[in-house]
Coordinates of C-alpha atoms in Angstrom, one line a residue:
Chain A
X67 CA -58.0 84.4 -7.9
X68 CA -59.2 80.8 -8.8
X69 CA -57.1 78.3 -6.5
X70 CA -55.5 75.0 -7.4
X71 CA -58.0 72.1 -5.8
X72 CA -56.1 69.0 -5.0
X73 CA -58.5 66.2 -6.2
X74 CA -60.2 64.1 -3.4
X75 CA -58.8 60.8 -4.8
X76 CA -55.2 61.7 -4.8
X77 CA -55.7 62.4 -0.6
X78 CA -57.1 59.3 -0.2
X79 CA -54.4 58.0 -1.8
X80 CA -51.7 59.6 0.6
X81 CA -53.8 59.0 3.3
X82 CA -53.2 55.1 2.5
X83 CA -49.7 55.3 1.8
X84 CA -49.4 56.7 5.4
X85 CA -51.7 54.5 7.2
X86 CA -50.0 51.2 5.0
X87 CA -46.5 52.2 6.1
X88 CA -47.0 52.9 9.9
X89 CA -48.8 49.8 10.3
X90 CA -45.8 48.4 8.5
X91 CA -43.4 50.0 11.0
X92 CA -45.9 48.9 13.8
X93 CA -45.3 45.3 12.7
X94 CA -41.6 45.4 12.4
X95 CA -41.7 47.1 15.9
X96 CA -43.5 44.5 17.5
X97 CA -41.4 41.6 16.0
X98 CA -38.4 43.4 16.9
X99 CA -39.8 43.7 20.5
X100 CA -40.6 40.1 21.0
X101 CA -37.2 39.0 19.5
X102 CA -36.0 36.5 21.7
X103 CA -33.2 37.6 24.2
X104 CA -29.3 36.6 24.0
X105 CA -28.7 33.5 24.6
X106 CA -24.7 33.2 25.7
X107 CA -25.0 29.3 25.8
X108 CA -27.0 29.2 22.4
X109 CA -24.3 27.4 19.4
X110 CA -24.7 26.6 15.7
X111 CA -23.8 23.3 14.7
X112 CA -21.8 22.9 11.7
X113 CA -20.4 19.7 9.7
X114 CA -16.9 21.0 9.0
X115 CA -14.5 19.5 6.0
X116 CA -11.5 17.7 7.3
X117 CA -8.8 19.7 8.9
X118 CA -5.7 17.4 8.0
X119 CA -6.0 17.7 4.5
X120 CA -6.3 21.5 4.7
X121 CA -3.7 22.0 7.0
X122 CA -1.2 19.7 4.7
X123 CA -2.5 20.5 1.7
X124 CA -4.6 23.5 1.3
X125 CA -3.5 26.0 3.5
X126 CA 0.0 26.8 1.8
X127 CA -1.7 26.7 -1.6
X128 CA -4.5 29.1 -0.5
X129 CA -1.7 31.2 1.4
X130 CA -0.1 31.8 -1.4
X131 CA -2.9 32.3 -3.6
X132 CA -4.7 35.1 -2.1
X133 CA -2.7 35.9 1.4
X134 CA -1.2 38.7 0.5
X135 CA -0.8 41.5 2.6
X136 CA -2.6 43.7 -0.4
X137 CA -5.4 40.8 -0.4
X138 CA -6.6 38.6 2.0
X139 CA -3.8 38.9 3.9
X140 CA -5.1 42.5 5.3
X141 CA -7.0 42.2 9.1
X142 CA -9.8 44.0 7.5
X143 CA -10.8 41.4 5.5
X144 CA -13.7 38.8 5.8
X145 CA -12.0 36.0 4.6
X146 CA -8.9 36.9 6.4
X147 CA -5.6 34.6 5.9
X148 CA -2.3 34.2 8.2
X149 CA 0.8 32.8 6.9
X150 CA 4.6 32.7 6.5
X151 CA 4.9 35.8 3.9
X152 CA 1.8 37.9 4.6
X153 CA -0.2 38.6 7.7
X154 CA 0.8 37.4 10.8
X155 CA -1.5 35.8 14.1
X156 CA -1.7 38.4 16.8
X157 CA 0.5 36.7 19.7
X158 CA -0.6 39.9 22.0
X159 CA 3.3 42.0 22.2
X160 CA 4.2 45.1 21.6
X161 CA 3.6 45.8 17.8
X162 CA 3.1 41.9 17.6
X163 CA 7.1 41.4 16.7
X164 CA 7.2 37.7 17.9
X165 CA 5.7 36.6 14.6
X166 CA 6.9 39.1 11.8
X167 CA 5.7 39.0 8.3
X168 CA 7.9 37.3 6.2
X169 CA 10.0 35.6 9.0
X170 CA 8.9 32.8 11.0
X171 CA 7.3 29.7 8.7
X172 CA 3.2 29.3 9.2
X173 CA 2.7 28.3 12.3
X174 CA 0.0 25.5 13.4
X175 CA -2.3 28.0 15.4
X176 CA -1.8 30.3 12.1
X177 CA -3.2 27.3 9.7
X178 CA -6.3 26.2 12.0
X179 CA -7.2 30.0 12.0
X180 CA -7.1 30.0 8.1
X181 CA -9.4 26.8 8.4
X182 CA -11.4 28.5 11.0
X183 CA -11.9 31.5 9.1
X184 CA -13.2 29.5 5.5
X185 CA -16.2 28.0 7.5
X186 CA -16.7 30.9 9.6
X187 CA -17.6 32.6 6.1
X188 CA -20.8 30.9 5.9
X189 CA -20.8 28.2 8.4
X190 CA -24.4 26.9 7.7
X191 CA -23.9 26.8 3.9
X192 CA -20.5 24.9 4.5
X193 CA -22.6 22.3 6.4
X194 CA -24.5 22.2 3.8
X195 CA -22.2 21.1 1.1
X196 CA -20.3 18.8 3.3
X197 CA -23.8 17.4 4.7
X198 CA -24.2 16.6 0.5
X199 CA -21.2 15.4 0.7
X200 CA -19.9 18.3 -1.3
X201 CA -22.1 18.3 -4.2
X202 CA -22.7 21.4 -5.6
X203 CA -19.9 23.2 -3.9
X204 CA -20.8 26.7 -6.2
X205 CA -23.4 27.5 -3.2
X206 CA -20.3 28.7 -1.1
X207 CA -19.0 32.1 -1.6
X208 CA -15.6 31.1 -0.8
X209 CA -15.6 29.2 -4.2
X210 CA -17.4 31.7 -6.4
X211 CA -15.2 34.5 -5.7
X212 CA -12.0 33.3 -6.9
X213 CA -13.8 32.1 -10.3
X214 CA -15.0 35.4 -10.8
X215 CA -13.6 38.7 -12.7
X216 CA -13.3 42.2 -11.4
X217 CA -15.7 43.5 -13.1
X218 CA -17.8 40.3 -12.8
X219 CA -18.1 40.0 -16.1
X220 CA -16.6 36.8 -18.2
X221 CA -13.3 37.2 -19.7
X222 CA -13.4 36.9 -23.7
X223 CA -14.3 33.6 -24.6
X224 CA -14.7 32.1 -20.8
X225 CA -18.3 31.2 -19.4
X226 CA -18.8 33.3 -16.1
X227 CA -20.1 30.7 -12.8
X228 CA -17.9 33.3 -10.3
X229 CA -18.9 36.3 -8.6
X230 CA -17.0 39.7 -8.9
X231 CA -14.2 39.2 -7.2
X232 CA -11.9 42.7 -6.6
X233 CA -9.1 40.9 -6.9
X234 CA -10.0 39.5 -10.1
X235 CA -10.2 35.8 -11.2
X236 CA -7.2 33.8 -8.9
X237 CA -8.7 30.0 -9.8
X238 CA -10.4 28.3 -12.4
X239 CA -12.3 24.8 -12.5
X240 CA -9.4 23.3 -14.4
X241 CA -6.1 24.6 -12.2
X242 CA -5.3 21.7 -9.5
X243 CA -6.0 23.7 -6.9
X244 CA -9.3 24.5 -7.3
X245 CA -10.0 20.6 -7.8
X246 CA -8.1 20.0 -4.7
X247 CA -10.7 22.0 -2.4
X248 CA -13.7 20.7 -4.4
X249 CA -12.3 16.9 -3.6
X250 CA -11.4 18.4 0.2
X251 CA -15.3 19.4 0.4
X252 CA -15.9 15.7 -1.2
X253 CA -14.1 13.8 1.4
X254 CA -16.5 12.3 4.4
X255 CA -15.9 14.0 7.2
X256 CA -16.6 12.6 11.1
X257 CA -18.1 15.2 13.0
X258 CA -16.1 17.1 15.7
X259 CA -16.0 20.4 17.6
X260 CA -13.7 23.3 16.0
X261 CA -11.6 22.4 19.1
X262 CA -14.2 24.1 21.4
X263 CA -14.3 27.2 19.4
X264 CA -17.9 25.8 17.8
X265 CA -19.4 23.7 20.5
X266 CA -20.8 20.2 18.8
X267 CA -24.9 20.1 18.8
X268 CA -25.8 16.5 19.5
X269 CA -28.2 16.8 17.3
X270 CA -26.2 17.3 14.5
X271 CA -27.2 15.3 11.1
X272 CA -24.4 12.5 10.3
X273 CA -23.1 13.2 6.4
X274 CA -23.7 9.2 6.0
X275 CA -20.8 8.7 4.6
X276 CA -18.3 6.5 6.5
X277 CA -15.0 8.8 6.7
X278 CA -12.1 7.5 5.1
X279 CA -9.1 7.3 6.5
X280 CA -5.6 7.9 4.3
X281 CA -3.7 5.1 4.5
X282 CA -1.3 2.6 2.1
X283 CA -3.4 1.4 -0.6
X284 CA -2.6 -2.1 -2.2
X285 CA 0.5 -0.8 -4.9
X286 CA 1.9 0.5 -1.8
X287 CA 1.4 3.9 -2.5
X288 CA 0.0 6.5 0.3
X289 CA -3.4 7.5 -0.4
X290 CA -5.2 10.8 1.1
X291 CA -8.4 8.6 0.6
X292 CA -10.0 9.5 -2.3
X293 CA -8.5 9.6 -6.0
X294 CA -8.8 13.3 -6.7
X295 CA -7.2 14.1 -3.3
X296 CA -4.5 12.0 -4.3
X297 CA -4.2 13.5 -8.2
X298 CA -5.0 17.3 -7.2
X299 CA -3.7 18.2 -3.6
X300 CA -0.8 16.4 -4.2
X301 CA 0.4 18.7 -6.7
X302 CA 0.2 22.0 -4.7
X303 CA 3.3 21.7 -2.6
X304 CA 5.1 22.6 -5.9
X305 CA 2.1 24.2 -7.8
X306 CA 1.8 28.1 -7.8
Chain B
X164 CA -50.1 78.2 -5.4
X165 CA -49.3 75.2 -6.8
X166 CA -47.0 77.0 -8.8
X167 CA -45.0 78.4 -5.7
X168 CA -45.2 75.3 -4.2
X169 CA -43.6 73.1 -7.2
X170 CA -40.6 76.2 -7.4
X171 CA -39.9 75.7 -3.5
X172 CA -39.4 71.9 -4.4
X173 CA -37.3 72.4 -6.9
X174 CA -35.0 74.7 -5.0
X175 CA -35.0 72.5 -2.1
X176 CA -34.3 69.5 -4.2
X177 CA -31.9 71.2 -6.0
X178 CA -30.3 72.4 -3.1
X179 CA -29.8 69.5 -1.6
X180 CA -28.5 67.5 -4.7
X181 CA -25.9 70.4 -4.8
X182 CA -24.5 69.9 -1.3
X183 CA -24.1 66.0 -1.8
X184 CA -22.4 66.3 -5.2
X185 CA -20.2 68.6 -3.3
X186 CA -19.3 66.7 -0.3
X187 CA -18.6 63.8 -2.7
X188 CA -16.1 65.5 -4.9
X189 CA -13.8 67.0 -2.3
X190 CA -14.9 65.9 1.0
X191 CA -13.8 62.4 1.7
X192 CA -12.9 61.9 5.4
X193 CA -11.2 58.6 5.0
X194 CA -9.1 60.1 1.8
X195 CA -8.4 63.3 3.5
X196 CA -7.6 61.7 6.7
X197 CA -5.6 59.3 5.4
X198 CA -3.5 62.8 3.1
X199 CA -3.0 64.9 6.6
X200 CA -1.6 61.3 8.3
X201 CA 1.5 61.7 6.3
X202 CA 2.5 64.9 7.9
X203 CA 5.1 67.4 7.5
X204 CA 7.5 66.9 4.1
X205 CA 10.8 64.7 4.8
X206 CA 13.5 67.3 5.7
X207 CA 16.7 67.0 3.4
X208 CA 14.3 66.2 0.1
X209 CA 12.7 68.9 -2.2
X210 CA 9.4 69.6 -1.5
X211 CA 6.8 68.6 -4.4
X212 CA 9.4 67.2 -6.4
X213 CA 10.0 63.5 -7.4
X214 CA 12.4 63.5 -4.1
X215 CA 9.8 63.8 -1.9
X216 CA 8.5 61.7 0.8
X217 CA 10.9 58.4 0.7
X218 CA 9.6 55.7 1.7
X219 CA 5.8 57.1 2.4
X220 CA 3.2 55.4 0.5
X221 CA 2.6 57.5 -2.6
X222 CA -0.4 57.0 -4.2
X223 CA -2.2 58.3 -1.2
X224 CA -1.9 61.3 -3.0
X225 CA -1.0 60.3 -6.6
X226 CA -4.2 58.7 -7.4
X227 CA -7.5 59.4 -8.3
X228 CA -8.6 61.3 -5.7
X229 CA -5.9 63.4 -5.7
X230 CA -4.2 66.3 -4.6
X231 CA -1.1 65.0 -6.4
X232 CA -1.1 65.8 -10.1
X233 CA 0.2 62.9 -11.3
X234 CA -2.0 59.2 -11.0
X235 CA 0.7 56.5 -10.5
X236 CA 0.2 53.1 -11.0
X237 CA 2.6 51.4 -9.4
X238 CA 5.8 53.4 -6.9
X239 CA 7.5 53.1 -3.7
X240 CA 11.0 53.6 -2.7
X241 CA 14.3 51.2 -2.2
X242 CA 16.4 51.2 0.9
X243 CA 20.0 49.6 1.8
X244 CA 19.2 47.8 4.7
X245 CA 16.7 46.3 6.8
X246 CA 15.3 48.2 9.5
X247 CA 16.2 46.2 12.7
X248 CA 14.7 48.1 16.2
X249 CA 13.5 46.8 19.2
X250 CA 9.9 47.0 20.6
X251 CA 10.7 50.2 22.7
X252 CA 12.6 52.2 19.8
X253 CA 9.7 51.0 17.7
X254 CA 7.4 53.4 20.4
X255 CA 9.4 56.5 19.1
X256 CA 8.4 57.9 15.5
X257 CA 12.2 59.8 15.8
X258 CA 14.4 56.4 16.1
X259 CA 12.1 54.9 13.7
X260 CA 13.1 57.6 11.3
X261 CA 16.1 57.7 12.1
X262 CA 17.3 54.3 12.1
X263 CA 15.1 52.7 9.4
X264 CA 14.5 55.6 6.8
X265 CA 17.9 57.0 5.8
X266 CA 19.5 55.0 2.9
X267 CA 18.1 55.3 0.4
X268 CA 19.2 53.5 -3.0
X269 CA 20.2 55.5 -6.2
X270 CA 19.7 53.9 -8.9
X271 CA 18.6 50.5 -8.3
X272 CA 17.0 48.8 -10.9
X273 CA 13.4 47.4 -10.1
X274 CA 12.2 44.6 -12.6
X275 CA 8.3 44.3 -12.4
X276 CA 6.6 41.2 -14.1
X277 CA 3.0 42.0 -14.8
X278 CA 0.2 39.2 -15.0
X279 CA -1.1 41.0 -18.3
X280 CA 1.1 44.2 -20.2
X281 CA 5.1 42.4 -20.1
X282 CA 7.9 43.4 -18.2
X283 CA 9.3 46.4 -17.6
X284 CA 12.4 47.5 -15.4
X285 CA 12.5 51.1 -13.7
X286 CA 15.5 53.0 -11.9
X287 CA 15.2 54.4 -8.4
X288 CA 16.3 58.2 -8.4
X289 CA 19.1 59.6 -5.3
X290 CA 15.8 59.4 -2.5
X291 CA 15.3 55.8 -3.5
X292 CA 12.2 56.8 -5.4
X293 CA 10.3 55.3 -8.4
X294 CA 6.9 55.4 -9.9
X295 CA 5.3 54.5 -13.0
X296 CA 2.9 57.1 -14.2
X297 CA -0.4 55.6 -15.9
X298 CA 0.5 56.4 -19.1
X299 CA 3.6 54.9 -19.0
X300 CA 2.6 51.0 -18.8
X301 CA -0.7 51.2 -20.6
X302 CA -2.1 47.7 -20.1
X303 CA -0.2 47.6 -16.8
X304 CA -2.5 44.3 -15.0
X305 CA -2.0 43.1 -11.3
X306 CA -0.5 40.7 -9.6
X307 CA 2.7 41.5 -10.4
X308 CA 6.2 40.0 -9.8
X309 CA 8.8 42.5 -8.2
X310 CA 12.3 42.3 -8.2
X311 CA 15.1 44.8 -6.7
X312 CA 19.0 44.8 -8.0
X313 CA 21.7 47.3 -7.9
X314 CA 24.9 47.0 -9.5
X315 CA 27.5 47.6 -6.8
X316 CA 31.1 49.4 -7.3
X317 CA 32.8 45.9 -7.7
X318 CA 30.7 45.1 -10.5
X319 CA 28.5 42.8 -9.0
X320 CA 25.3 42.8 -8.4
X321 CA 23.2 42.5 -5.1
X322 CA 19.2 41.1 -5.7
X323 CA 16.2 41.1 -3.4
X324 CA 13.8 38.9 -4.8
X325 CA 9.5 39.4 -3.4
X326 CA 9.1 35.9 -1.8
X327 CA 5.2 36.9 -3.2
X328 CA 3.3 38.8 -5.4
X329 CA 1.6 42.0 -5.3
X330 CA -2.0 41.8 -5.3
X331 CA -3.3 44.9 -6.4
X332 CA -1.6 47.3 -4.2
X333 CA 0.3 50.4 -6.0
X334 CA 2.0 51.9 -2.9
X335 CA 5.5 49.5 -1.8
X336 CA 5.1 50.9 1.7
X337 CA 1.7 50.4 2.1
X338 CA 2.7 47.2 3.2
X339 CA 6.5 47.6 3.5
X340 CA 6.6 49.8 6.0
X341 CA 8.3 50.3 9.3
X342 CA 9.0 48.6 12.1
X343 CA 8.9 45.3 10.4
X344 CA 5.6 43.3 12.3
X345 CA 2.6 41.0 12.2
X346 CA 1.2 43.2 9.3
X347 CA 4.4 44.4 7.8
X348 CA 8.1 42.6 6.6
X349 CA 9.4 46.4 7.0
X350 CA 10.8 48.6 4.3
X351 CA 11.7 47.4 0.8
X352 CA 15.5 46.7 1.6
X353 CA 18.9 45.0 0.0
X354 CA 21.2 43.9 2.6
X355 CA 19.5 42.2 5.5
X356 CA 20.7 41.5 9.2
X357 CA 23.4 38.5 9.5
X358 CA 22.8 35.6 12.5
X359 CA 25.3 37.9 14.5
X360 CA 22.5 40.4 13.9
X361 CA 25.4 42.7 12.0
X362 CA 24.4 44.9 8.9
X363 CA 27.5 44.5 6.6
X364 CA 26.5 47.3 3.9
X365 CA 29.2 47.7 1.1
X366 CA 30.5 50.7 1.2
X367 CA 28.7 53.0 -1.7
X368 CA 25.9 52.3 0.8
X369 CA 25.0 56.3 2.2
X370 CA 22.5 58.2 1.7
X371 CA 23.2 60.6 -1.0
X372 CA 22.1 64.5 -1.6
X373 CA 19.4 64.7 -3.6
X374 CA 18.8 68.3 -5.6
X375 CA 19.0 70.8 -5.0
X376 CA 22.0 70.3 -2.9
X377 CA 23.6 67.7 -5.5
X378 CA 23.1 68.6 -9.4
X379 CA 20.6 66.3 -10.8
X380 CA 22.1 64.2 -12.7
X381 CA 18.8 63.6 -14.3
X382 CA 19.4 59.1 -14.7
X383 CA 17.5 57.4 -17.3
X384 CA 13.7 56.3 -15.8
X385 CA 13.7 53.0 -17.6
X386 CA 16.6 50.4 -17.3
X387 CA 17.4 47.2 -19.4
X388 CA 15.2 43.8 -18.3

């Protein structure tokens, strides 16, 4: 019986797909091994957008938006939202009763947690953008997702710039509130500590815009400090 | 040689694709676990019948992945009254039952505003139950807008408005359900608890026998908008 020779090249072959992906494994072994310990003390720094104008501006908009308890109003979920009508801040009782869905209004703790929660999503890429002072604001997820489809793909006769979002497409670049958080991620910002929660870096890099400051402007009208603050975010109190 | 080698990687591969397309079709842990949570049938409700199951989230099992036969797209069930316990009671699945899953509505009217496919309006049967089967709202797209009313012996009528939308979530109770909580407002109800923390129900406002105890009085699925 004549037997089947494997041909010398095709061993050489295997033998150098072996010897290629052990040393491959060595190396990732070695960097893995070297990694440099925990550091308990080590922080990022991050340039955060202004707190204010989310808190009276953005946070009810967003709540309403996307915080439902189907949505991101479930614990599960990365970008996680608390609020009046949906999910409620954990207070630590029984069954968490003190705050009940759909009972107590938003409470303060509730909207820095929302804030908290936005940067946490990609905190260096939201330094970023406010760092640029906001140009270019399509870099953060946060803003891509609502833009985009459930399937991802562009609805008939739209142009596609968001990514698949399950929920399908809750925003786009003309509705006020989407303008609203691109001017929020516009507005200089003077860098502080996420109350402790994000320790400051000394180091950090200044945005080099002098922060504005709302105040009355010369008709005597209140401004937020910057004209699409004051022609967007003041709409969403009343804007659905 | 080569020959028997080549059949013995076939069968192995083949094997092996086999016992993943398996497990895939009817082994999901997460599906199946989330199917046995629901436990025993409700007592007092036909089994396997449109009665069943008040105010458990249906489309655990009337969806894709089965095991009931029909996929719905949107269902849940309408209570009286808001269920009102206290931390303790809330430790004790019988009190919970008892005090927050009993009234169910007959014949309330649900209105349902779709963001895409209209508006349609759908009664509650004598368990307080009502689904929409996928064929039924072809077009059917989320969020959607939910209203409950019921026309009450005097005529009137009482309305619970959703204070939000729906997401994307078919199942009411998935999110209404009981005790109300961080994570839940409680069970889709009417009447809700006064400052003096009274429940002032009318008085149609009991749960009814549903067949086949009571004759099915077989009410129209669809109601006027």
């Amino acid at each position: 019986m004549k037997r089947a020779r494997i041909p010398v090249r095709l061993i050489g072959t295997i033998v150098g797909a072996m010897a290629t992906f052990v040393a491959i494994m060595s190396a990732i072994g070695t960097q893995a091994s070297c990694a440099s310990s925990y550091d308990p003390n080590k922080t990022t720094a991050i340039v955060a957008p202004d707190y204010e104008i989310y808190k009276n501006y953005l946070d009810d908009f967003l709540d309403r938006r996307c915080g439902t308890l189907d949505c991101h109003g479930a614990p599960g979920r990365a970008y996680r939202m608390f609020g009046s009508k949906g999910l409620r801040l954990p207070t630590g009782t029984l069954f968490d009763v003190a705050l009940v869905s759909g009972v107590q209004p938003t409470t303060e703790a509730e909207k820095r947690a929302n804030y908290e929660g936005i940067i946490a999503l990609e905190p260096e890429e939201m330094s970023r953008v406010i760092a640029r002072n906001g140009e270019n604001p399509l870099t953060l997820e946060f803003l891509r997702k609502p833009l985009g489809t459930e399937t991802g793909q562009p609805a008939p006769g739209t142009r596609a710039i968001g990514e698949r979002h399950k929920g399908g497409q809750v925003l786009d670049e003309s509705d006020p509130g989407y303008r609203c958080i691109v001017a929020w991620l516009q507005y200089p910002v003077k860098l502080l500590p996420l109350d402790g929660a994000i320790p400051r870096d000394t180091g950090t890099p200044d945005t080099g815009a002098a922060p504005v400051d709302a105040g009355v402007t010369g008709d005597g009208s209140v401004s937020l400090g910057s004209p699409d603050l004051d022609k967007y975010c003041t709409q969403l109190p009343a804007y659905r | 040689m080569v020959r028997k080698y080549l059949l013995h990687i076939a069968l192995c591969v083949g094997a092996a694709a086999s016992s993943f397309g398996t497990s895939s079709c009817i082994n999901d842990p997460v599906h199946n676990s989330a199917v046995n949570a629901l436990g025993d049938e409700t007592p007092g409700y036909p089994e396997e019948s449109q009665y069943h199951r008040p105010g458990q989230p249906c489309t655990t099992c009337h969806w894709t992945q089965g095991p009931g036969s029909n996929k719905f797209v949107l269902a849940g069930t309408v209570f009286w009254g808001q269920c009102n316990i206290t931390d303790q009671e809330a430790l004790n699945p019988a009190i919970v039952k008892a005090k927050c899953d009993r009234q169910p509505v007959d014949r309330a009217e649900v209105r349902v505003l779709a963001s895409k496919g209209g508006a349609k309006c759908f009664y509650t049967n004598c368990a307080g139950n009502f689904f929409v089967r996928e064929d039924e709202w072809n077009g059917l797209t989320y969020p959607l807008l939910v209203s409950v009313s019921k026309k009450l012996s005097t005529g009137q009528y009482k309305v619970a408005k959703m204070s939000g939308h729906i997401g994307r979530e078919p199942s009411c109770s998935n999110c209404h359900d009981n005790p109300a909580r961080a994570v839940s407002p409680g069970q889709v109800y009417l009447y809700e608890y006064n400052e003096k923390g009274e429940l002032a129900l009318p008085a149609e406002a009991k749960a009814l026998k549903c067949p086949p105890e009571a004759p099915n009085t077989d009410p129209p699925k669809e109601c006027d908008l």
